[in-house]
XYZ file of C-alpha atoms in Angstrom:
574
model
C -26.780 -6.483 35.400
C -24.750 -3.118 34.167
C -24.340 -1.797 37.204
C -23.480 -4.959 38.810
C -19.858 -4.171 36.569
C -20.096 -0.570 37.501
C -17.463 0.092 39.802
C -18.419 3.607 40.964
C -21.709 2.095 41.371
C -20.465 -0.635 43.348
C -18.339 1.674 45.549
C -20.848 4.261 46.287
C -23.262 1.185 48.337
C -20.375 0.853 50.185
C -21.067 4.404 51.288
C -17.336 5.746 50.221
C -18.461 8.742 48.625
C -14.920 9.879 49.291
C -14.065 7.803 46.409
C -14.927 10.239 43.838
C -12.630 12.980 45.203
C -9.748 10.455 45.529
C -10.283 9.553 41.534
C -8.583 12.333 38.886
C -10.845 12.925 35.606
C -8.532 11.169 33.597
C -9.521 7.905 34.870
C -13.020 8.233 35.319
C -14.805 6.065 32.539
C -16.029 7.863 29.442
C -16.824 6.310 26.110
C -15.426 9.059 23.707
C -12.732 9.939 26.171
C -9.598 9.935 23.557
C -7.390 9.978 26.933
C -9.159 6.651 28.313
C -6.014 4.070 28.514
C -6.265 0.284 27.524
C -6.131 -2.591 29.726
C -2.153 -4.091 29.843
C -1.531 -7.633 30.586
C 1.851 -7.286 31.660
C 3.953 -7.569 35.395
C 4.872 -4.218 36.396
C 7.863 -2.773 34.419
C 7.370 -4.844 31.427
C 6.303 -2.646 28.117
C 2.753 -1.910 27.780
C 0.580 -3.524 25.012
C -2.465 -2.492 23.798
C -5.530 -5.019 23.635
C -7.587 -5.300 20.554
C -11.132 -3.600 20.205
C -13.543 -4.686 18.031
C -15.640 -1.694 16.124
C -19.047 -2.716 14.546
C -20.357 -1.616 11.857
C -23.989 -2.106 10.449
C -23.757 -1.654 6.479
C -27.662 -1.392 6.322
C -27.481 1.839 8.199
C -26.265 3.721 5.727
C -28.073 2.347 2.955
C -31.333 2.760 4.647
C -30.694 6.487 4.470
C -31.659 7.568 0.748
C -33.772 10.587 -0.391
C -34.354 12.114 -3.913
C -31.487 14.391 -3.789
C -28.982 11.705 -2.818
C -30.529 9.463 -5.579
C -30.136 12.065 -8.064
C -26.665 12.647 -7.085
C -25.651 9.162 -7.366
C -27.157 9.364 -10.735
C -25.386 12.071 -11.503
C -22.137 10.458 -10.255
C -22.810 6.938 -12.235
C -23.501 8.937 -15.723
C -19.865 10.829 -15.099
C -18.395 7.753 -14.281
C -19.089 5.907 -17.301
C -15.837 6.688 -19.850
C -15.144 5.814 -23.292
C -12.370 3.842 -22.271
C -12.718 1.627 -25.371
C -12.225 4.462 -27.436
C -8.892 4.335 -29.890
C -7.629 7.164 -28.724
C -7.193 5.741 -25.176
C -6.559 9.357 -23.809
C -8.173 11.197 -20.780
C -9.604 14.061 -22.674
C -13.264 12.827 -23.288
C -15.996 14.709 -23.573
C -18.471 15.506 -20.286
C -21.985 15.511 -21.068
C -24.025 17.706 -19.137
C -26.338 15.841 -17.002
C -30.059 17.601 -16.004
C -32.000 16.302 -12.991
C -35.797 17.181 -13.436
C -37.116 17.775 -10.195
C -39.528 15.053 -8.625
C -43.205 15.462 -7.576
C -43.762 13.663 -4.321
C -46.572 11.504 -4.372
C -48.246 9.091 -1.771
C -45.841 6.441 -2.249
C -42.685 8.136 -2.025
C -43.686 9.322 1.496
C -45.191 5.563 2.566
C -41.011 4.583 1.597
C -39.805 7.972 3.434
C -41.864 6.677 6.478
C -40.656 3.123 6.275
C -37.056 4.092 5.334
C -36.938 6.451 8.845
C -38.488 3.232 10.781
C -35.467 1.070 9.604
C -32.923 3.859 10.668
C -34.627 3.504 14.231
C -34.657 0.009 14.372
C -30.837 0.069 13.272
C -29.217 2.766 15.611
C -31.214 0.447 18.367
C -29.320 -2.328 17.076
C -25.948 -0.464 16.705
C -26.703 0.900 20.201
C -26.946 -2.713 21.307
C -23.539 -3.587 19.810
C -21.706 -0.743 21.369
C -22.409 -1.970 24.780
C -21.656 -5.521 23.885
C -18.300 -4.854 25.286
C -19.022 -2.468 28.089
C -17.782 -4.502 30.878
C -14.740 -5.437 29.170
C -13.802 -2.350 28.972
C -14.401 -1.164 32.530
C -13.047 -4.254 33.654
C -9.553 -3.507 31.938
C -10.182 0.535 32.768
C -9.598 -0.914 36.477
C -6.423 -2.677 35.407
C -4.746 0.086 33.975
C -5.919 1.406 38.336
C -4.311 -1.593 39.524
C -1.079 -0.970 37.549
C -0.422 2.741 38.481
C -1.003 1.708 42.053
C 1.752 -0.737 41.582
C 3.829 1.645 40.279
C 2.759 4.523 43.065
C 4.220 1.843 45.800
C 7.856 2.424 46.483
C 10.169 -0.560 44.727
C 11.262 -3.796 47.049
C 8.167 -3.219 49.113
C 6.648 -6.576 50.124
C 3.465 -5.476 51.485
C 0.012 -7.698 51.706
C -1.777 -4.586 49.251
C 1.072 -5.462 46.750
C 1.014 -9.047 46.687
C -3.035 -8.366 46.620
C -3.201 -6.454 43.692
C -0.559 -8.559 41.810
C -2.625 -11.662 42.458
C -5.986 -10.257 41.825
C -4.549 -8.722 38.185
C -3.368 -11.776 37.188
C -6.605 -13.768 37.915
C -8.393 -11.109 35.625
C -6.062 -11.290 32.983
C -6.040 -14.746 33.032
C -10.152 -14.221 33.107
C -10.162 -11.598 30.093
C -7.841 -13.826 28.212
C -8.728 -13.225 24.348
C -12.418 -11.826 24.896
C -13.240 -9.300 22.936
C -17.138 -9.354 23.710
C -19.363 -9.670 27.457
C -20.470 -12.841 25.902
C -16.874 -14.296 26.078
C -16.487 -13.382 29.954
C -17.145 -17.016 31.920
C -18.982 -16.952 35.258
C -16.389 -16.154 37.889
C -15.529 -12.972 35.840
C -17.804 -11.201 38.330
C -16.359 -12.265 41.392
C -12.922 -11.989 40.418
C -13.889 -8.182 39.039
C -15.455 -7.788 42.734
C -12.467 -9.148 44.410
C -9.944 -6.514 42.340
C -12.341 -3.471 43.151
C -12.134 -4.353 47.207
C -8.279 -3.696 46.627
C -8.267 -0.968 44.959
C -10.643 0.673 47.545
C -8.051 -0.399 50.341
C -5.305 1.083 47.902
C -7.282 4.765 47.529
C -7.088 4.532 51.461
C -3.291 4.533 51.726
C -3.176 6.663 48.391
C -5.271 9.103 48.701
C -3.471 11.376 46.488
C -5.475 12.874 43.165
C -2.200 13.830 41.585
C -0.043 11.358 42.409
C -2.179 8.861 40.487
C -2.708 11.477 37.447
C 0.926 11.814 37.494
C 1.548 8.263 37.704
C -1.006 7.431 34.509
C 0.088 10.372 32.852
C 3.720 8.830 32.588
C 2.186 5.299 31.975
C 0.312 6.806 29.098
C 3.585 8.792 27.466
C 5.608 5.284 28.038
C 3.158 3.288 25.944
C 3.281 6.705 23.337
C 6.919 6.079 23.001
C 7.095 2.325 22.981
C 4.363 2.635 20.247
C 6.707 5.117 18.053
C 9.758 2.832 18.445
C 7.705 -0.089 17.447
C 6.490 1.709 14.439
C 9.259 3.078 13.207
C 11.078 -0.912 13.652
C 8.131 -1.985 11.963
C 9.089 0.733 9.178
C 12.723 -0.112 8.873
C 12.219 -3.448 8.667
C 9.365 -3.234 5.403
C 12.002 -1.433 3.757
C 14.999 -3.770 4.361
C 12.968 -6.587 3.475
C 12.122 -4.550 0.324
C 15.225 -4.228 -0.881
C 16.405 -7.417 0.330
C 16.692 -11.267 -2.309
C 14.612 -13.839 -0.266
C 16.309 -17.188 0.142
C 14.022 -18.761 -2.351
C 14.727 -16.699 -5.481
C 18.031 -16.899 -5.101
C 17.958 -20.535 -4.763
C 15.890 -19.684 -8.107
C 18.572 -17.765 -9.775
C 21.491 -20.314 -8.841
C 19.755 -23.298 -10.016
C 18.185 -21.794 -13.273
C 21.968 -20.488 -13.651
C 23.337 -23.967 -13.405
C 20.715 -25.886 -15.885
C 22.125 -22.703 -18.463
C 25.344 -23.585 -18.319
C 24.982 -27.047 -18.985
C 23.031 -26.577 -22.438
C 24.886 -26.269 -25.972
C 25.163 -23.069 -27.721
C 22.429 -24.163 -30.417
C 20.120 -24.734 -26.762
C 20.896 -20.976 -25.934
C 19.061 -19.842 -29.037
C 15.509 -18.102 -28.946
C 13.025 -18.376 -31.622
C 11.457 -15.889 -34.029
C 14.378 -13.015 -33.708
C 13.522 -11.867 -36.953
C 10.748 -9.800 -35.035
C 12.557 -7.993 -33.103
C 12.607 -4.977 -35.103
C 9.365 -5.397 -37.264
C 6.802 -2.449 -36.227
C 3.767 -4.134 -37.614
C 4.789 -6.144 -33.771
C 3.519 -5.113 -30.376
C 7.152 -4.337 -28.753
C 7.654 -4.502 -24.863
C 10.328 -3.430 -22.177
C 10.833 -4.636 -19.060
C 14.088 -4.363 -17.121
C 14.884 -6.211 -14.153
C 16.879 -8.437 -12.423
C 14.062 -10.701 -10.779
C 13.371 -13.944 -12.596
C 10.008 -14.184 -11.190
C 8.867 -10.668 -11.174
C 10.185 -10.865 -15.032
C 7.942 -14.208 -15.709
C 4.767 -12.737 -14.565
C 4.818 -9.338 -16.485
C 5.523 -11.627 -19.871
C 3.001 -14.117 -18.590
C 0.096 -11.898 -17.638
C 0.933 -9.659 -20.977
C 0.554 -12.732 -22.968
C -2.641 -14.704 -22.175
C -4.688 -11.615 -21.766
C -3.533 -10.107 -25.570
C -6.013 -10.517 -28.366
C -3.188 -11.006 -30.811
C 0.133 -12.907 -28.498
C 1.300 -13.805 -31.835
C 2.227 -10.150 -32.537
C 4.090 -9.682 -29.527
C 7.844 -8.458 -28.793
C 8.986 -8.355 -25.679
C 12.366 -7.220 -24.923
C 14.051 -8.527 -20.958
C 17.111 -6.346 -20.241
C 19.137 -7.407 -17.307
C 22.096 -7.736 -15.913
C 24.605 -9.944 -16.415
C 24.914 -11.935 -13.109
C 21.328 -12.784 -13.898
C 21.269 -13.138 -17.527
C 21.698 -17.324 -17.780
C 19.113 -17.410 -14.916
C 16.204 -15.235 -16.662
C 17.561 -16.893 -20.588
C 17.138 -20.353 -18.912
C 13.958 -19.411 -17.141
C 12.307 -18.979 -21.009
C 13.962 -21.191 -22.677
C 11.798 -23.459 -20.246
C 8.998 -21.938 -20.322
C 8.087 -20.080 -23.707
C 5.718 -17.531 -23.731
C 3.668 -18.981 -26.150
C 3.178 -17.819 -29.434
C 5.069 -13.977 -28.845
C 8.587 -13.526 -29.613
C 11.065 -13.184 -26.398
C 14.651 -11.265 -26.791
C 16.924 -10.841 -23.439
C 19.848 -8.693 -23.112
C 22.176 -7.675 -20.393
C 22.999 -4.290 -19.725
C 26.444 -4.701 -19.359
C 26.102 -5.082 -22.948
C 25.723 -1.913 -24.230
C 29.223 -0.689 -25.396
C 28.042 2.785 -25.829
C 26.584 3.029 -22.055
C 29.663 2.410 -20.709
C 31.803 4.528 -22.825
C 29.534 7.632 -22.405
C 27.454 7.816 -19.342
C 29.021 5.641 -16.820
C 30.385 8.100 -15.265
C 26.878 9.388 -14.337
C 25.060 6.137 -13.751
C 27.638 4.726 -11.369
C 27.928 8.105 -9.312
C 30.376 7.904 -6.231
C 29.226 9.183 -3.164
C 26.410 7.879 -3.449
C 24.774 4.094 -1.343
C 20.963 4.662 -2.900
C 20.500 1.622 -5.120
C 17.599 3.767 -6.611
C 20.337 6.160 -7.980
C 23.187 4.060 -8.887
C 21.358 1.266 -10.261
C 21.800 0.955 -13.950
C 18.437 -0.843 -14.629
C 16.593 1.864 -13.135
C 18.115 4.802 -14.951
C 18.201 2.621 -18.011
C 14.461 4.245 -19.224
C 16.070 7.140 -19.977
C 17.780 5.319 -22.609
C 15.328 3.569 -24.563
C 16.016 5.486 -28.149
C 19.634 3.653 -27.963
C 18.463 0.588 -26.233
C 16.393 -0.544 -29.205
C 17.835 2.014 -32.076
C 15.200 -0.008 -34.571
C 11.916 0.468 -33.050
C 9.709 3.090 -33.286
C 7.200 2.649 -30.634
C 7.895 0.895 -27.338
C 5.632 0.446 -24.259
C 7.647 0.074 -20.991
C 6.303 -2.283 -17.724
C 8.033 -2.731 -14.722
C 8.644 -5.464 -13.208
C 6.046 -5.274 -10.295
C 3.289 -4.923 -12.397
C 0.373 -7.536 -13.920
C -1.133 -7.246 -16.827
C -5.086 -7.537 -16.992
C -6.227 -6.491 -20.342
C -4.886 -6.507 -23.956
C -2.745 -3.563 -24.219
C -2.636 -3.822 -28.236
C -5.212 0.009 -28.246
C -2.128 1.409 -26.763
C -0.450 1.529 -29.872
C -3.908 3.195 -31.846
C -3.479 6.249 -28.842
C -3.298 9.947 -30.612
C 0.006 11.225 -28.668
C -0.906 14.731 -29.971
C 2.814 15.034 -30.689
C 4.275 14.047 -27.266
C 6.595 11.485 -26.153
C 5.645 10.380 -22.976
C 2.206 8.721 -22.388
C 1.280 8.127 -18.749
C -1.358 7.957 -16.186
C -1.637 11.032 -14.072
C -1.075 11.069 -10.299
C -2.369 14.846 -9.481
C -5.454 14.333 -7.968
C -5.554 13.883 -4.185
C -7.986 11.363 -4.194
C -5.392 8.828 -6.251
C -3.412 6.201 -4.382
C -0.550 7.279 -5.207
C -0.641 11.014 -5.013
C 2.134 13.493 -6.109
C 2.908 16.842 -6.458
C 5.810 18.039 -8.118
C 7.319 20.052 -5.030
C 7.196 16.938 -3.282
C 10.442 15.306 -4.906
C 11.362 18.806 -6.572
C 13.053 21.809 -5.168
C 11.317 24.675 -6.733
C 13.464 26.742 -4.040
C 16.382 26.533 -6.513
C 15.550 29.735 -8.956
C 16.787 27.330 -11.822
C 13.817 24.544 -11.211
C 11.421 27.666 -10.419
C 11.999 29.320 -14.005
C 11.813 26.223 -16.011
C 9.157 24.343 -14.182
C 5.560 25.346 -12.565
C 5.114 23.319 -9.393
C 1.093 22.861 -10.444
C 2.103 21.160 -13.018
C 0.436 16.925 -13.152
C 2.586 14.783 -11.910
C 2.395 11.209 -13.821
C 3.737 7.328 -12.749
C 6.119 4.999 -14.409
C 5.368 1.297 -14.565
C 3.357 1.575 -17.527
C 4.239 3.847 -20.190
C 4.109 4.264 -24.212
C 6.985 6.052 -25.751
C 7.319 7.537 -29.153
C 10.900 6.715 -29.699
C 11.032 8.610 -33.303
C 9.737 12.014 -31.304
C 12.422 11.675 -28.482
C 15.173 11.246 -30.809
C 14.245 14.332 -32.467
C 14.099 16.291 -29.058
C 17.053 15.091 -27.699
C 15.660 14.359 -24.883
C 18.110 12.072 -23.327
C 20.389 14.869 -23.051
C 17.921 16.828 -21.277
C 18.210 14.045 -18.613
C 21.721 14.249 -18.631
C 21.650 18.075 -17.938
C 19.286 17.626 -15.238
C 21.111 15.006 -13.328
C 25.133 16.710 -13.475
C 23.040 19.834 -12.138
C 21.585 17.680 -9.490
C 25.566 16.356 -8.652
C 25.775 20.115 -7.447
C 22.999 21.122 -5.544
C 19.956 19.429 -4.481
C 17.466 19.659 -7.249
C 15.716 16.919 -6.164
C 14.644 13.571 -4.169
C 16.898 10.515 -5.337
C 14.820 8.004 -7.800
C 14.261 8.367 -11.080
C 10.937 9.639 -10.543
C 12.174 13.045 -10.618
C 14.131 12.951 -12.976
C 11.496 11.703 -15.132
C 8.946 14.875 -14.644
C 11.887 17.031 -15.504
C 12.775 15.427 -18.593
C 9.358 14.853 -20.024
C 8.062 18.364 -18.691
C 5.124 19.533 -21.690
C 5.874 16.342 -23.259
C 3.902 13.837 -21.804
C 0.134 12.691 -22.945
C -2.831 11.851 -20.046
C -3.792 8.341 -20.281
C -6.966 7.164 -18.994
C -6.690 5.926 -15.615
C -7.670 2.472 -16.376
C -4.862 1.827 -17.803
C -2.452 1.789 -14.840
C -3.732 1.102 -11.388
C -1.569 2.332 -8.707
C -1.289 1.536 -4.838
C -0.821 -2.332 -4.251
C 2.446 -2.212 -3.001
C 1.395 -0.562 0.389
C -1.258 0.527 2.613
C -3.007 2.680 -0.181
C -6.692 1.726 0.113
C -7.356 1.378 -3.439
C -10.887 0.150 -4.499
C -11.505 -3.495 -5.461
C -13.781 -2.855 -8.497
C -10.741 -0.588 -9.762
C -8.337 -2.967 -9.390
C -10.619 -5.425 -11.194
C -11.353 -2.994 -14.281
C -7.555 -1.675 -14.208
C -5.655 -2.951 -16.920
C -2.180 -2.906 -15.834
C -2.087 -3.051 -11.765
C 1.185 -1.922 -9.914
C 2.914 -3.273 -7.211
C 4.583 0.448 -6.442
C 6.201 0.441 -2.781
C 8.282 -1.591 -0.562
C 5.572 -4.551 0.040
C 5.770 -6.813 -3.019
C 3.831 -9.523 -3.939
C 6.742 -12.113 -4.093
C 7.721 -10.988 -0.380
C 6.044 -12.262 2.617
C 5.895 -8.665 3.511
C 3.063 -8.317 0.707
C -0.363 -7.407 1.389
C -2.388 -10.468 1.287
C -5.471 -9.459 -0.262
C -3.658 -8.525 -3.278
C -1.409 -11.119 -3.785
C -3.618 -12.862 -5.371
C -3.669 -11.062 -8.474
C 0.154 -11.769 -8.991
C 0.206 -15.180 -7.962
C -2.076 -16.949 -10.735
C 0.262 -15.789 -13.266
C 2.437 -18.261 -11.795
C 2.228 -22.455 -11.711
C 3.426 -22.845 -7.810
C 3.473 -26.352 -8.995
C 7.044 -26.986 -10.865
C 8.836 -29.016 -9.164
C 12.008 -25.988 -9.013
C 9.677 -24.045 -7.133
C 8.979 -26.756 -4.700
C 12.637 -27.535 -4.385
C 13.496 -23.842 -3.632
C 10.407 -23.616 -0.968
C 8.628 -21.065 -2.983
C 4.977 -20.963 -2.605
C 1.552 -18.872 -2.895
């Protein structure tokens, strides 16, 4: 039955052993050719599109191959990966006990489970062997396609001819045959004769185009046109995540306007938030978040909230701006977070930030909202935002919550400002290095800074507000970014800026405690999103955008009741 779909095969007992010399190498049939082109289903000079393959994968393979040295290295691994991440100090520096492996004596057993383990690694590359050719004639059907096509294109434009008109025809038939199949299985019966049919014009068409490099010519130019239409697409696709990223969708705005109208229609005494006497006790859990999202804002304070041991005890301080200010006030004033203590300010006012660094926040010459947006530079700030605390721990706004956060405050800082979670190690999501964003070209980066240095993520950080005072560290930023007005020190963001500022200052926190890489392609783990206890949304794809990655949306979305009746008003869903 294979080599009924064989179309070498099929040619050769037609006794046109010619054939092979008329076919180039590139489109003879080959399983782990990388140059092998897919089948199109377009009219010829439409763009080419690339059908879908299916890969299969057998999970019990790889299980099925185990020995005592990869057991004892999974041991190994399993003891090192157990941390002390209930410790107080909260810190990455925990101690690494040695682990010794005492060598096994093989006894009858262990080989009877060798012998059956190798039988079950037979039985499933048979299998897997089986579900490789599950699509073989798919595959050589749409192998003859991609023939038929650079035919097409071989015959000179405006011809009418009966081979053109044949060829068109029979494509179309086994396009319209392939449809969606993915598998032999899907093919229906007159697959064969149709495939027959298409093979009997091609053989007329290597008669009258005999030509080995006119057709390698011809699918060499197919294959760089689908190369290029693939790069457009790609970097469209790119463009577009990144508007859309930046971009208000229709339904928070509608949000923002009619939260913004119910605001304006309370009385002053309505306005009024409970418990403000907290805001400056430091017996209280304080936390920062600045943003101008309503929704991104009511998830951090929700998620914070109902998974603290002690809600009572918390602080949480909403800076925004002042467009959005009655929005984000009336959002609360609705919706309470429970028993903590909510205080929101606007960043327009802060007196003192526009007196004395607006000139720097509000650079000209500049269109990167990441650089002239106040909220975003407003971290670097946080000793004069909240002059009475002395301990603050700062969220962003596309982050959730997942465990009490209250040990933070019990972390040994060992005399440093910043604490973060490190992003040095190439196996993280979201890896860094420092000569990424920095240019250690510039002999004044090179002296001050070593480019081996760890780089570390905002989105969830604990500051020691008394410390930075003391260091002046704010004006250390302020240095660092009129020096970057002259030259180019470094990337725009605040990123940057950030590893400058708190360079020998900053405290590893265990990794736990900020998950990184849900805002994009990253490929981060399940079970460590699960154990994380803050996860971040870093990257374009957000969760409250239907540009966000599906399978983790869910995390964000229970933190919020789809079901109010504003929501359903403003067509905002899960």
């Amino acid at each position: 039955m294979a080599e009924e779909f064989n179309p070498l095969y099929a040619l050769y007992n037609r006794g046109r052993k010619d054939l092979s010399e008329d076919l180039p190498a590139a489109i003879t049939y080959s399983r782990n050719n990388a140059f092998r082109l897919n089948a199109i289903g377009q009219e010829v000079g439409l763009d080419l599109k690339e059908p879908r393959l299916l890969v299969y994968e057998d999970e019990n393979f790889k299980s099925a191959v185990t020995d005592s040295s990869d057991q004892n290295h999974a041991q190994s691994k399993s003891a090192q990966d157990i941390t002390k991440f209930s410790d107080e100090d909260g810190t990455n520096h925990e101690r690494k006990e040695e682990m010794q492996v005492q060598p096994k004596t093989v006894s009858s057993k262990s080989a009877e489970k060798d012998e059956s383990n190798t039988k079950r690694v037979q039985q499933n590359q048979n299998v897997q062997s089986r579900r490789r050719l599950t699509d073989g004639k798919i595959k050589k059907i749409k192998d003859q396609l991609i023939r038929a096509k650079a035919y097409l294109h071989m015959i000179p434009s405006g011809s009418n001819s009966q081979l053109v008109k044949e060829l068109k025809q029979r494509s179309k038939d086994i396009e319209r045959v392939l449809g969606e199949s993915n598998k032999d299985l899907d093919l229906s019966r007159s697959a064969s004769h149709k495939f027959r049919a298409l093979e009997d014009s091609l053989l007329k068409a290597s008669r009258i185009y005999p030509e080995c490099s006119a057709m390698a010519g011809k699918l060499r130019a197919m294959t760089y046109n689908a190369e290029d239409q693939v790069k457009l697409q790609k970097k469209q696709a790119d463009y577009l995540t990144q508007l859309a990223g930046r971009t208000t969708p229709k339904g928070l705005h509608c949000l923002s306007m009619r939260l913004t109208s119910e605001y304006f229609n309370l009385q002053h005494d309505q306005t009024e938030f409970k418990s403000q006497e907290n805001l400056n006790d430091p017996d209280f859990y304080h936390y920062a978040v600045f943003s101008d999202n309503v929704l991104a804002c009511a998830v951090v304070v929700n998620s914070t909230v109902s998974t603290s041991m002690e809600p009572q005890k918390i602080v949480f301080h909403v800076v925004t701006d002042s467009l959005n200010l009655p929005a984000i006030s009336m959002w609360f004033l609705s919706n309470p977070p429970g028993k903590a203590t909510i205080h929101i300010q606007s960043v327009d006012s802060f007196g003192w930030l526009s007196t004395k660094y607006n000139s720097t926040l509000n650079k000209k010459n500049s269109r990167d909202p990441r650089f002239t947006s106040s909220l975003n530079h407003l971290r670097f700030y946080l000793p004069d935002v909240f002059p009475g605390l002395e301990k603050i721990v700062l969220l962003d706004h596309d982050v959730v919550v997942q465990r009490d956060l209250s040990r933070l405050w019990k972390v040994n800082m060992h005399g440093n400002v910043n604490g973060a979670v490190e992003t040095c190690e190439e196996s993280d999501p979201s890896f860094h290095r420092m000569n990424m964003f920095i240019n250690f070209s510039d002999p004044i980066v090179a002296e001050r800074f070593d480019e081996k240095t760890c780089t570390w993520a905002f989105g969830m950080n604990l500051f020691d507000l008394q410390r930075w005072r003391r260091r002046s560290l704010t004006a250390v930023y302020h240095r660092f970014l009129h020096l970057g007005e002259k030259k180019p020190l470094y990337k725009a963001g605040s990123l940057p800026l950030g590893w400058m500022t708190f360079y020998n200052h900053t405290i590893a926190l265990h990794k736990r405690w900020h998950i990184l890489g849900l805002g994009y392609e990253s490929g981060v783990r399940q079970d460590l999103i699960e154990k994380g206890a803050v996860i971040h949304y870093d990257g374009v794809m957000k969760p409250w955008l239907d540009t966000g990655i599906r399978k983790y949306k869910g995390y964000w979305s229970k933190h919020v009741n789809f079901d109010v009746p504003i929501f359903r008003e403003c067509n905002i869903h899960e």
